[in-house]
Tab-separated table of C-alpha atoms and ligand atoms in Angstrom:
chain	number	residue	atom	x	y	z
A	1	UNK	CA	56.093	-168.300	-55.867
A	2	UNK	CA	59.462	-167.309	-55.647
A	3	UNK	CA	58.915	-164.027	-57.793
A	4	UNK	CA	55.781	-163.428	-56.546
A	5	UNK	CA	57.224	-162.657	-52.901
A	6	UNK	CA	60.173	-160.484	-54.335
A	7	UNK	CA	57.080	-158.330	-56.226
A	8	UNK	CA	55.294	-158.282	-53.462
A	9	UNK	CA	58.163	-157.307	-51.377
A	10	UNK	CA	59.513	-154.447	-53.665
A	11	UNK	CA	55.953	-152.975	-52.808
A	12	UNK	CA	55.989	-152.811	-49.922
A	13	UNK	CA	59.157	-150.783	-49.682
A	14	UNK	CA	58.172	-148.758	-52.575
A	15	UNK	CA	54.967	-148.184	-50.543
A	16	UNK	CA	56.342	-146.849	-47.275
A	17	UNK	CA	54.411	-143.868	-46.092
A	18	UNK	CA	56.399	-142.336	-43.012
A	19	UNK	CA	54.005	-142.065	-40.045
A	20	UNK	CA	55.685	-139.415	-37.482
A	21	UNK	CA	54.625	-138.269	-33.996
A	22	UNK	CA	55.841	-135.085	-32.894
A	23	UNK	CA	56.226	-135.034	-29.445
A	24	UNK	CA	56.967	-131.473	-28.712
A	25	UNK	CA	54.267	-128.642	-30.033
A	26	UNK	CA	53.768	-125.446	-28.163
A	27	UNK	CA	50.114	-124.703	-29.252
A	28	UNK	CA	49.546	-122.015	-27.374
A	29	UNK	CA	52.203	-120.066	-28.248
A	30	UNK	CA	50.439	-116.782	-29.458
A	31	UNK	CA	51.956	-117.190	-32.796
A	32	UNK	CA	49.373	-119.736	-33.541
A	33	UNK	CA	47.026	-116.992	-32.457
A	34	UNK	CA	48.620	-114.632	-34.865
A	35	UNK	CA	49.939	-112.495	-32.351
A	36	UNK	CA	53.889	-111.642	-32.883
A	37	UNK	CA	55.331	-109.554	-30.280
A	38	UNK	CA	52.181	-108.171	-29.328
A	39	UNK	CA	50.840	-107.047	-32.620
A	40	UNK	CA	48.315	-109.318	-34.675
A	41	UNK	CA	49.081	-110.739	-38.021
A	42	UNK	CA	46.445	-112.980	-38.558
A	43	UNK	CA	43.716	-115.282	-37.745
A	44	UNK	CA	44.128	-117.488	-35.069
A	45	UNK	CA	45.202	-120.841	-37.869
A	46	UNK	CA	45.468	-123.672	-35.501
A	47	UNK	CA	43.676	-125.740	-36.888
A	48	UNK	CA	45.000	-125.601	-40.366
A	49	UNK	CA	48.211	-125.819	-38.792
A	50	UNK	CA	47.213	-129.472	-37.179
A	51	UNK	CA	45.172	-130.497	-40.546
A	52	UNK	CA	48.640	-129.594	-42.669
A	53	UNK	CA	50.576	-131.685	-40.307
A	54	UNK	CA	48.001	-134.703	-40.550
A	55	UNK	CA	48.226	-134.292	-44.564
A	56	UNK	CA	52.597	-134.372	-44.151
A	57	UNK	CA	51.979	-138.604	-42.048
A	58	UNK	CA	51.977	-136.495	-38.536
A	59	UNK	CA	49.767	-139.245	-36.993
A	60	UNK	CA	50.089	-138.109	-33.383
A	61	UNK	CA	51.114	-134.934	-31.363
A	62	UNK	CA	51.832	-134.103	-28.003
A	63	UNK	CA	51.040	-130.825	-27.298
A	64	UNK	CA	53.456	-128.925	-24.296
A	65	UNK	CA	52.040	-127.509	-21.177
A	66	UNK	CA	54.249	-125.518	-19.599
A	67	UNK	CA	52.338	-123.751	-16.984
A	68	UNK	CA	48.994	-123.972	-15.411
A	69	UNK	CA	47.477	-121.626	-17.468
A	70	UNK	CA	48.901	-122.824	-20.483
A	71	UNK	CA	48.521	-126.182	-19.595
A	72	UNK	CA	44.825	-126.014	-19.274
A	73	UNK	CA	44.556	-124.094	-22.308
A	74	UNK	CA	46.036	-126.847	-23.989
A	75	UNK	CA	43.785	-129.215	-22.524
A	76	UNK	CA	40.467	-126.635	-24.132
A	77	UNK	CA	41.744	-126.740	-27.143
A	78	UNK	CA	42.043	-130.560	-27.881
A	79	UNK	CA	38.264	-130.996	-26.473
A	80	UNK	CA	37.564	-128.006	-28.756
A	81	UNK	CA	38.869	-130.047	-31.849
A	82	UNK	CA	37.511	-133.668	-30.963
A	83	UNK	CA	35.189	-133.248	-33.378
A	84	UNK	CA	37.110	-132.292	-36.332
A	85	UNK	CA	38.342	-134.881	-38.962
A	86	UNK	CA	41.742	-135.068	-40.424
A	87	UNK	CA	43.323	-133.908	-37.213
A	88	UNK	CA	46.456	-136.440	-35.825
A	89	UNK	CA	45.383	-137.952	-32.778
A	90	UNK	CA	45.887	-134.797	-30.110
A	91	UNK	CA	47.916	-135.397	-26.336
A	92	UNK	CA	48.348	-133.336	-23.974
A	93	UNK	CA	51.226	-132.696	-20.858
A	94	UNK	CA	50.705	-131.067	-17.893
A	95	UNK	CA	53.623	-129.282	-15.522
A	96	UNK	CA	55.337	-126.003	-15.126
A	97	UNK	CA	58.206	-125.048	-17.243
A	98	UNK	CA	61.615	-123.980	-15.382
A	99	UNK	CA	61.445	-120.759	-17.011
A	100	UNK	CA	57.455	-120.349	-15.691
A	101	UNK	CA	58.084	-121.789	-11.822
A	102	UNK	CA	57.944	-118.344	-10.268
A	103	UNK	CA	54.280	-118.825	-10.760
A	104	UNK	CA	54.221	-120.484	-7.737
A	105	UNK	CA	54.938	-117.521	-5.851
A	106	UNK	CA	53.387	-114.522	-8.241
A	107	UNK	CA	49.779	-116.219	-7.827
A	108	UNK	CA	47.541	-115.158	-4.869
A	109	UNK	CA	47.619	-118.620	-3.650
A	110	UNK	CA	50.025	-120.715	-1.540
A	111	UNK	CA	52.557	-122.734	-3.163
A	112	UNK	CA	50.876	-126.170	-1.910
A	113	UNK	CA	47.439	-124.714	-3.099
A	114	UNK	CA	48.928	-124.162	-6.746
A	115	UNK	CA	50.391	-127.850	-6.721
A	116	UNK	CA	46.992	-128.923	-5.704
A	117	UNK	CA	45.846	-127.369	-8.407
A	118	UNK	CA	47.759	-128.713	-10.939
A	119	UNK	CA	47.389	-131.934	-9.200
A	120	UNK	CA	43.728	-131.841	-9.843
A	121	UNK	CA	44.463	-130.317	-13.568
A	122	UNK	CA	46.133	-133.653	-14.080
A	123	UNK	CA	43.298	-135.530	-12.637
A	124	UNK	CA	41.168	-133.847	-15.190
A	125	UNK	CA	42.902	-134.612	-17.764
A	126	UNK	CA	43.796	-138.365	-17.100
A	127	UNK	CA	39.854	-138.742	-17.122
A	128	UNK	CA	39.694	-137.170	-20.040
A	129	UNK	CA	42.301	-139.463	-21.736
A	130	UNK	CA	44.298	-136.306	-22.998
A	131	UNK	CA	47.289	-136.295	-20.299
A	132	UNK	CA	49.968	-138.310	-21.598
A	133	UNK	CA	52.448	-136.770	-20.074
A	134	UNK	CA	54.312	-134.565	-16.195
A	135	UNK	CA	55.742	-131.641	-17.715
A	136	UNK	CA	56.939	-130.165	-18.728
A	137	UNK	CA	59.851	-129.461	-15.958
A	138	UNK	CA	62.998	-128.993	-15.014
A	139	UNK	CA	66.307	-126.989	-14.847
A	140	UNK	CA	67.050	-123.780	-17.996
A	141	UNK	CA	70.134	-122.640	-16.785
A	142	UNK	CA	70.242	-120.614	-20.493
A	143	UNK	CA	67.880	-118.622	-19.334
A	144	UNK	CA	67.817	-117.355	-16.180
A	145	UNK	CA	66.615	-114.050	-16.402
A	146	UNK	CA	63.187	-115.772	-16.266
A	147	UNK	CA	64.156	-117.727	-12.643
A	148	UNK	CA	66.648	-118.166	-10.690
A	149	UNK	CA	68.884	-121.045	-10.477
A	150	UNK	CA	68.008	-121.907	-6.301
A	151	UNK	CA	63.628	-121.276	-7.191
A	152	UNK	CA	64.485	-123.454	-10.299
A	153	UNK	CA	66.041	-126.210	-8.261
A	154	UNK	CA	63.048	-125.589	-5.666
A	155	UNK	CA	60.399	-126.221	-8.025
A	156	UNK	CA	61.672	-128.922	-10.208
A	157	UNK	CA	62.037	-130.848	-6.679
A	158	UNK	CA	58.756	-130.016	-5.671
A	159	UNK	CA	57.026	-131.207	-9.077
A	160	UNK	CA	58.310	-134.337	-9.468
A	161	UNK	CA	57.048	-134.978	-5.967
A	162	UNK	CA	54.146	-134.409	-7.234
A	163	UNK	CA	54.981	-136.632	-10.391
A	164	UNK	CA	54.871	-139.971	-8.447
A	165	UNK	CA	51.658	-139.367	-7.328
A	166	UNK	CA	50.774	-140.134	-11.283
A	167	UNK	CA	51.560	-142.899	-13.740
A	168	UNK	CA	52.512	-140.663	-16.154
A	169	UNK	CA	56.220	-140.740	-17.966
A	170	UNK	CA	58.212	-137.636	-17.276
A	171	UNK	CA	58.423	-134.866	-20.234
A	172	UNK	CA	61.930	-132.798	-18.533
A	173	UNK	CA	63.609	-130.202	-20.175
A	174	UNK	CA	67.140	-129.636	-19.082
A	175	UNK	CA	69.221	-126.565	-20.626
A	176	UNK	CA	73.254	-126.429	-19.525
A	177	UNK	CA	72.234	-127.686	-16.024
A	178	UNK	CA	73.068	-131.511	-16.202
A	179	UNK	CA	75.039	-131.990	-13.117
A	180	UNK	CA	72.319	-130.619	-10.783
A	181	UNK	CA	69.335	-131.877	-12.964
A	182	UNK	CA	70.552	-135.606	-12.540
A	183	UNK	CA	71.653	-134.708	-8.933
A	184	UNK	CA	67.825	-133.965	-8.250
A	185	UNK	CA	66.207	-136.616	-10.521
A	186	UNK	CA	68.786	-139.200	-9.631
A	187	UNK	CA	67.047	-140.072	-6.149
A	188	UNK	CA	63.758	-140.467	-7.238
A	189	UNK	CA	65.114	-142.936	-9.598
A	190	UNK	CA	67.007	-144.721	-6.659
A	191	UNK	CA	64.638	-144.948	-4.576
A	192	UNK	CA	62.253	-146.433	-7.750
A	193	UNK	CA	59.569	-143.321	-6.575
A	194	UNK	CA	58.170	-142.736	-9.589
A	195	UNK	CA	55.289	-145.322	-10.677
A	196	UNK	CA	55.973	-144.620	-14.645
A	197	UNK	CA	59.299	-146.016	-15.765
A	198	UNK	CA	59.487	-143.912	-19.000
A	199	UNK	CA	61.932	-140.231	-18.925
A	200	UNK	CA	62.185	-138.400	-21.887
A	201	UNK	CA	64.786	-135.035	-22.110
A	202	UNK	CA	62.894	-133.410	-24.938
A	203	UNK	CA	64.823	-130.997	-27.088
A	204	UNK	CA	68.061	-131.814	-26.520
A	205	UNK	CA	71.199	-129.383	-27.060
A	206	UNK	CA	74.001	-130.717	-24.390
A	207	UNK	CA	77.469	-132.118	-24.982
A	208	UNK	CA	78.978	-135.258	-25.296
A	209	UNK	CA	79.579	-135.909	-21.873
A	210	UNK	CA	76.128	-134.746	-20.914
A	211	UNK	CA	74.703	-137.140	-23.199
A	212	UNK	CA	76.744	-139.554	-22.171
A	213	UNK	CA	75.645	-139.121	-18.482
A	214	UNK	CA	71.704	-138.758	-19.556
A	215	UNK	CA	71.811	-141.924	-21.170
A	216	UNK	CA	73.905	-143.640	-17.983
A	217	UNK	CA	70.708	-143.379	-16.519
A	218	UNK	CA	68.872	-145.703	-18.534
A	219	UNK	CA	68.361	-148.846	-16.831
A	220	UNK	CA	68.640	-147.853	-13.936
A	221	UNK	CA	66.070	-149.691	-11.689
A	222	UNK	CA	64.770	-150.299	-14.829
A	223	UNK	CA	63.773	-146.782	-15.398
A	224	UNK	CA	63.713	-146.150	-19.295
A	225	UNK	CA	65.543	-142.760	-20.502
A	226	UNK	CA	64.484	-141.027	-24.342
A	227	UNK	CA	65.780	-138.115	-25.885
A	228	UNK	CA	64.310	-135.817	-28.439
A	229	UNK	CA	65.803	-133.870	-31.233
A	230	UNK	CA	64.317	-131.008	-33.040
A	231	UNK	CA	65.931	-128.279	-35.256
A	232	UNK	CA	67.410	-126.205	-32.269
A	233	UNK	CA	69.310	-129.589	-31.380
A	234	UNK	CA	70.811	-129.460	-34.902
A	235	UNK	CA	71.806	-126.236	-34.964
A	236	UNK	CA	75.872	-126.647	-34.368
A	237	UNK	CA	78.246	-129.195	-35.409
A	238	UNK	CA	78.945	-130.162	-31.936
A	239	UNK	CA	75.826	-131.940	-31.648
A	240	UNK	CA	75.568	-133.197	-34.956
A	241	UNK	CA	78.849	-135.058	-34.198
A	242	UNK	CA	77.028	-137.048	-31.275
A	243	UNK	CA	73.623	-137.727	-32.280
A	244	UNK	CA	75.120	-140.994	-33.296
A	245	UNK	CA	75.892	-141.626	-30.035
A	246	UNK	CA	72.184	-142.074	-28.998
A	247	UNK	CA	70.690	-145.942	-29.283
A	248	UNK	CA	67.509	-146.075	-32.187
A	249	UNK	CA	65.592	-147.400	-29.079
A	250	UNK	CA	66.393	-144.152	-26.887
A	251	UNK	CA	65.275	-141.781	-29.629
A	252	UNK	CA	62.376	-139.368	-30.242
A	253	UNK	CA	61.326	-136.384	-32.559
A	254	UNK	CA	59.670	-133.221	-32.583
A	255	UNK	CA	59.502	-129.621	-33.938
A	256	UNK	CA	59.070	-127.626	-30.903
A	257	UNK	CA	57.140	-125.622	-32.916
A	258	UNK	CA	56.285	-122.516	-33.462
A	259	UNK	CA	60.117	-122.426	-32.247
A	260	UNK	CA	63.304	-124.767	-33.385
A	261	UNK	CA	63.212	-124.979	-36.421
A	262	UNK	CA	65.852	-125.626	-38.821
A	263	UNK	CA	67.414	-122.418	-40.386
A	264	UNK	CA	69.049	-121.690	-43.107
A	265	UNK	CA	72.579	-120.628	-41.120
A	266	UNK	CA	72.466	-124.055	-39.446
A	267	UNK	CA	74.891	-126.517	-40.451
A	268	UNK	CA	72.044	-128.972	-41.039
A	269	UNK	CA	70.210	-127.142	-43.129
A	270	UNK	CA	72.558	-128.494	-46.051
A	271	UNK	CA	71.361	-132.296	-45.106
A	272	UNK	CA	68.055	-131.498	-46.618
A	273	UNK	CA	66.274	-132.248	-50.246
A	274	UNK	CA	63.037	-131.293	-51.849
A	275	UNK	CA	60.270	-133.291	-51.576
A	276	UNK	CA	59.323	-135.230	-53.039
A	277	UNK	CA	61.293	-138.212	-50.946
A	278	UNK	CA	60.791	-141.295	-48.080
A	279	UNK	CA	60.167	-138.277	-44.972
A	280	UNK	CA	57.544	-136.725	-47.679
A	281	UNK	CA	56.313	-138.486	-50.430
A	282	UNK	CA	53.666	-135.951	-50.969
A	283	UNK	CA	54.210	-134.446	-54.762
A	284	UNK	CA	52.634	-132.356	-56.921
A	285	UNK	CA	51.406	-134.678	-58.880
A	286	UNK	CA	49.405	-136.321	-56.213
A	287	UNK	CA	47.521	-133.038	-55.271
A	288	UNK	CA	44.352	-133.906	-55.289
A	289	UNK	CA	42.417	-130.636	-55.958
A	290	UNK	CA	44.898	-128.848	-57.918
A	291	UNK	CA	44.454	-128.352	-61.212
A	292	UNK	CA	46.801	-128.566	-63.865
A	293	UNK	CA	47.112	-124.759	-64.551
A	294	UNK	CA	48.693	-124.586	-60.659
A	295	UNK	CA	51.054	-127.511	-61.571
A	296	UNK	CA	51.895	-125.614	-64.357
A	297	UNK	CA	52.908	-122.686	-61.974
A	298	UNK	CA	54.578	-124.754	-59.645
A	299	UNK	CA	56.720	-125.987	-61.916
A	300	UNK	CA	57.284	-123.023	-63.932
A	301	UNK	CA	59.745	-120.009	-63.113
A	302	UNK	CA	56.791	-117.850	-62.843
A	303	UNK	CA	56.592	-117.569	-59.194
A	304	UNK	CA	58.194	-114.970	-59.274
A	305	UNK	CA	56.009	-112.705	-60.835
A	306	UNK	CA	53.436	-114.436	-59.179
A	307	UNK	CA	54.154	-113.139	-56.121
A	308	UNK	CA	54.393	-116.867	-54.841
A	309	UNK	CA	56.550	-118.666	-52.927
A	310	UNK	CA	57.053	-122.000	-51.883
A	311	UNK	CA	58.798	-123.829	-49.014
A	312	UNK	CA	62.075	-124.719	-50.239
A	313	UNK	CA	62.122	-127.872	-50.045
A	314	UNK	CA	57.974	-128.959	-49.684
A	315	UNK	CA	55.321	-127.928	-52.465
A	316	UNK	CA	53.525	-125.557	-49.416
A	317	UNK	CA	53.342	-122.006	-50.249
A	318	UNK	CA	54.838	-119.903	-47.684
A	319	UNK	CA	54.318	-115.672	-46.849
A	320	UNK	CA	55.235	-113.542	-44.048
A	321	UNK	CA	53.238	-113.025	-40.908
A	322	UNK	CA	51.319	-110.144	-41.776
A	323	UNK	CA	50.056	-111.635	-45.523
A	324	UNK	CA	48.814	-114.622	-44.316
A	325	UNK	CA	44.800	-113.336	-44.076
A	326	UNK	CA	45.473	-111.756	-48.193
A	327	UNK	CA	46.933	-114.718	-49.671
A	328	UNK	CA	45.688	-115.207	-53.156
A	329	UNK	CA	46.222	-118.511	-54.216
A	330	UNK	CA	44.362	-119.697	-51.101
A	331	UNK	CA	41.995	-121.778	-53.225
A	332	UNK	CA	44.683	-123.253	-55.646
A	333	UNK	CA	46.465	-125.181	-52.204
A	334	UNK	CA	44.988	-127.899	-50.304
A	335	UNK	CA	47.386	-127.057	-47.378
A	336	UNK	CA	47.241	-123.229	-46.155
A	337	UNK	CA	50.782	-121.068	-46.077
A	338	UNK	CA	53.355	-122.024	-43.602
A	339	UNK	CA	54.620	-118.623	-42.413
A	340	UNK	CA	58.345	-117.392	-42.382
A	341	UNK	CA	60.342	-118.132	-39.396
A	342	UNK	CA	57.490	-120.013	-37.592
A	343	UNK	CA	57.963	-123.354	-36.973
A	344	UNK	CA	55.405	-126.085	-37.782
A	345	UNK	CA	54.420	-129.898	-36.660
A	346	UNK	CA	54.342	-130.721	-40.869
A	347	UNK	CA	58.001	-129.824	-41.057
A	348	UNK	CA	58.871	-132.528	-38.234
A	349	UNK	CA	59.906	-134.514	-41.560
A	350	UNK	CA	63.094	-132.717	-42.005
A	351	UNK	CA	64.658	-133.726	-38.448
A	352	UNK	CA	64.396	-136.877	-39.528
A	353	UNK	CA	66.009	-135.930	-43.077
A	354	UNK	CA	68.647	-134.938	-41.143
A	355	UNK	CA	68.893	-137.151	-38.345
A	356	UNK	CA	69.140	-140.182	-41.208
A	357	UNK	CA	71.693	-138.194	-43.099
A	358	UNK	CA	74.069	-137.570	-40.673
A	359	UNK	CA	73.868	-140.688	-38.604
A	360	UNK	CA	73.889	-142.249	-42.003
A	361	UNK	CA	70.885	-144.644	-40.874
A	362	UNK	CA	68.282	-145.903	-43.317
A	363	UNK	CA	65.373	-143.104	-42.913
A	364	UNK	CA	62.269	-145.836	-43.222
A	365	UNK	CA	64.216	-147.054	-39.556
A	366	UNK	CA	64.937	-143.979	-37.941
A	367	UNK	CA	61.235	-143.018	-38.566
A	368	UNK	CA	59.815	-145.975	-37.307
A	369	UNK	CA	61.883	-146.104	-34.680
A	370	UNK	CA	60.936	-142.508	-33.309
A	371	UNK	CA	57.287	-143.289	-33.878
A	372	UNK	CA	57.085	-146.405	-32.102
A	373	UNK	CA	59.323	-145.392	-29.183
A	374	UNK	CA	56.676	-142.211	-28.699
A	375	UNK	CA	54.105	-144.594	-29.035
A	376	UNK	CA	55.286	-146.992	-26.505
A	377	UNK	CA	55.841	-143.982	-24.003
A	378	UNK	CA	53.125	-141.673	-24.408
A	379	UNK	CA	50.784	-144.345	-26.358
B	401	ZN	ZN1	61.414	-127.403	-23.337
């Protein structure tokens, strides 16, 4: 009997299949549309994008709104795809970005017109059972050629007014402005305004002390505070020095794609390994529609003169922008290219690679941990 739980045991650890939800996906970035700077590279490949992340254990996404416009767009597109199989299970937020809040007062409408609006975008898409999530908003200080700090601090205010209107948890993004962004969010806290107890601060790249504050919050009037990493978060040593510092229970993932991902001249980019491993236990081998004259190319040095390359460090073949529509080998790949310097939800695996390595946590628990804490928030 004895034995026969230690076998059965063993399998089940042998048999862990990471499940990941990526909480952060820009899908209507026009990249996804082909469109790079204004010039078009290729077909619109969204849903090839979402089918390669399914295939790679992305279970669940939740795509960004992040202004009305986009925001409804977003909305389209996952009633567009309900019917496809193979697709993770798609959410949506809805809110106005810091960097977009000047809509308010570009559009021909009055400010309280465009939060009624937005209000009844919400109410949309809470029948719908898409909105998971207010946001995203909040305070870029980085980039402030897009809005000014005082219309930033205006507009943030004046959303998450609107916010406890909703049961929703609160998708923020805060950007070297931590003093004033907990100065405005503090009070609705206080004063226990907003119905949804659940805050996440997606995609975070602060300090020490500004985690330190964040995370101060939690608890308070038994409000619950999260924080997501992506590649961007990982890019210097100063943050991969304090990712430690944030509780399993307080933690999150996502790519942020098509943007922050991890690059080669980031100091985490040396944390990673070829696949196959526990964040992708796809192989090869376990292709199922590739025959063996591809495996023999794959693991041959004739790439090269194939013309073909593959991600460094997953067996997906990847090409530039503009050769996406000619690739060849289309046929020979189950998944179809990723595409230099493009972020993708399928490569939400390697945050975790490095998130495990560095906080030197067992990777089956920092992956279940992010999944289940999304879950719990945004279900
Ligand atoms: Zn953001």
């Amino acid at each position: 009997m004895l034995k026969k739980n230690i076998i059965s045991m063993n399998s089940t650890l042998e048999k862990f299949i990471p499940k990941y939800y990526d909480v952060g996906v820009n899908i209507t970035d026009s990249m996804f549309n082909g469109n790079y700077h204004g010039k078009i590279h290729h077909q619109n490949d969204i849903i090839q994008v979402l089918k390669k992340a399914f295939k790679h254990h992305v279970n669940d996404v939740l795509l960004t709104g992040s202004s009305l416009s986009e925001s409804n767009k977003t909305i389209e597109i996952i009633q567009s795809l309900k019917n496809e199989i193979n697709l993770p299970n798609l959410y949506s937020t809805v809110g106005i970005h810091p960097c977009a809040v000047l809509e308010f007062e570009n559009a021909s409408i009055s400010v309280d017109d465009h939060l009624f609006k937005l209000e009844n975008l919400i109410n949309k898409g809470i029948k719908l059972n898409i909105i998971r999530a207010f946001g995203e908003i909040g305070l870029d200080y980085d980039r402030l050629n897009f809005t000014p700090i005082d219309k930033q601090l205006i507009y943030f205010e004046k959303q998450l007014n609107l916010a406890t209107k909703f049961n929703l948890p609160l998708f923020l993004h805060m950007r070297t402005a931590c003093d004033d962004f907990i100065k405005i969010l503090k009070p609705f806290l206080e004063k226990n305004l907003l119905i949804n107890k659940n805050l996440l601060i997606h995609s975070f790249t602060g300090n020490k002390l500004e985690l330190e504050k964040l995370l101060n919050l939690n608890g308070f009037n038994n409000y619950n505070i999260y924080i997501s990493l992506n590649g961007a978060s990982l890019r210097d040593n100063s943050t991969l020095d304090i990712i430690h510092l944030i509780p399993l229970n307080r933690l999150m993932i996502e790519t942020d794609s098509p943007w922050c991902e991890i690059k080669k001249s980031h100091p985490s980019y040396k944390y990673l390994e070829k696949s196959p491993n526990i964040f992708y236990p796809c192989d090869y081998e376990n292709y199922n529609n590739i025959g063996n004259d591809v495996k023999e190319i794959l693991n041959s040095n004739t790439k090269k003169n194939l013309n073909l390359s593959l991600h460094e460090f997953l067996p997906i073949p990847i090409v530039k922008s503009d050769k996406f529509d000619s690739f060849k080998y289309k046929s020979f790949f189950e998944d179809t290219p990723l595409i230099k310097n493009r972020n993708e939800p399928c490569l939400i695996g390697l945050v975790a690679q490095v998130i495990s390595k560095i906080t030197k946590q067992n990777p089956q628990l920092i992956i279940e941990s992010a999944y289940n804490n999304s879950r719990q928030v945004f279900g």
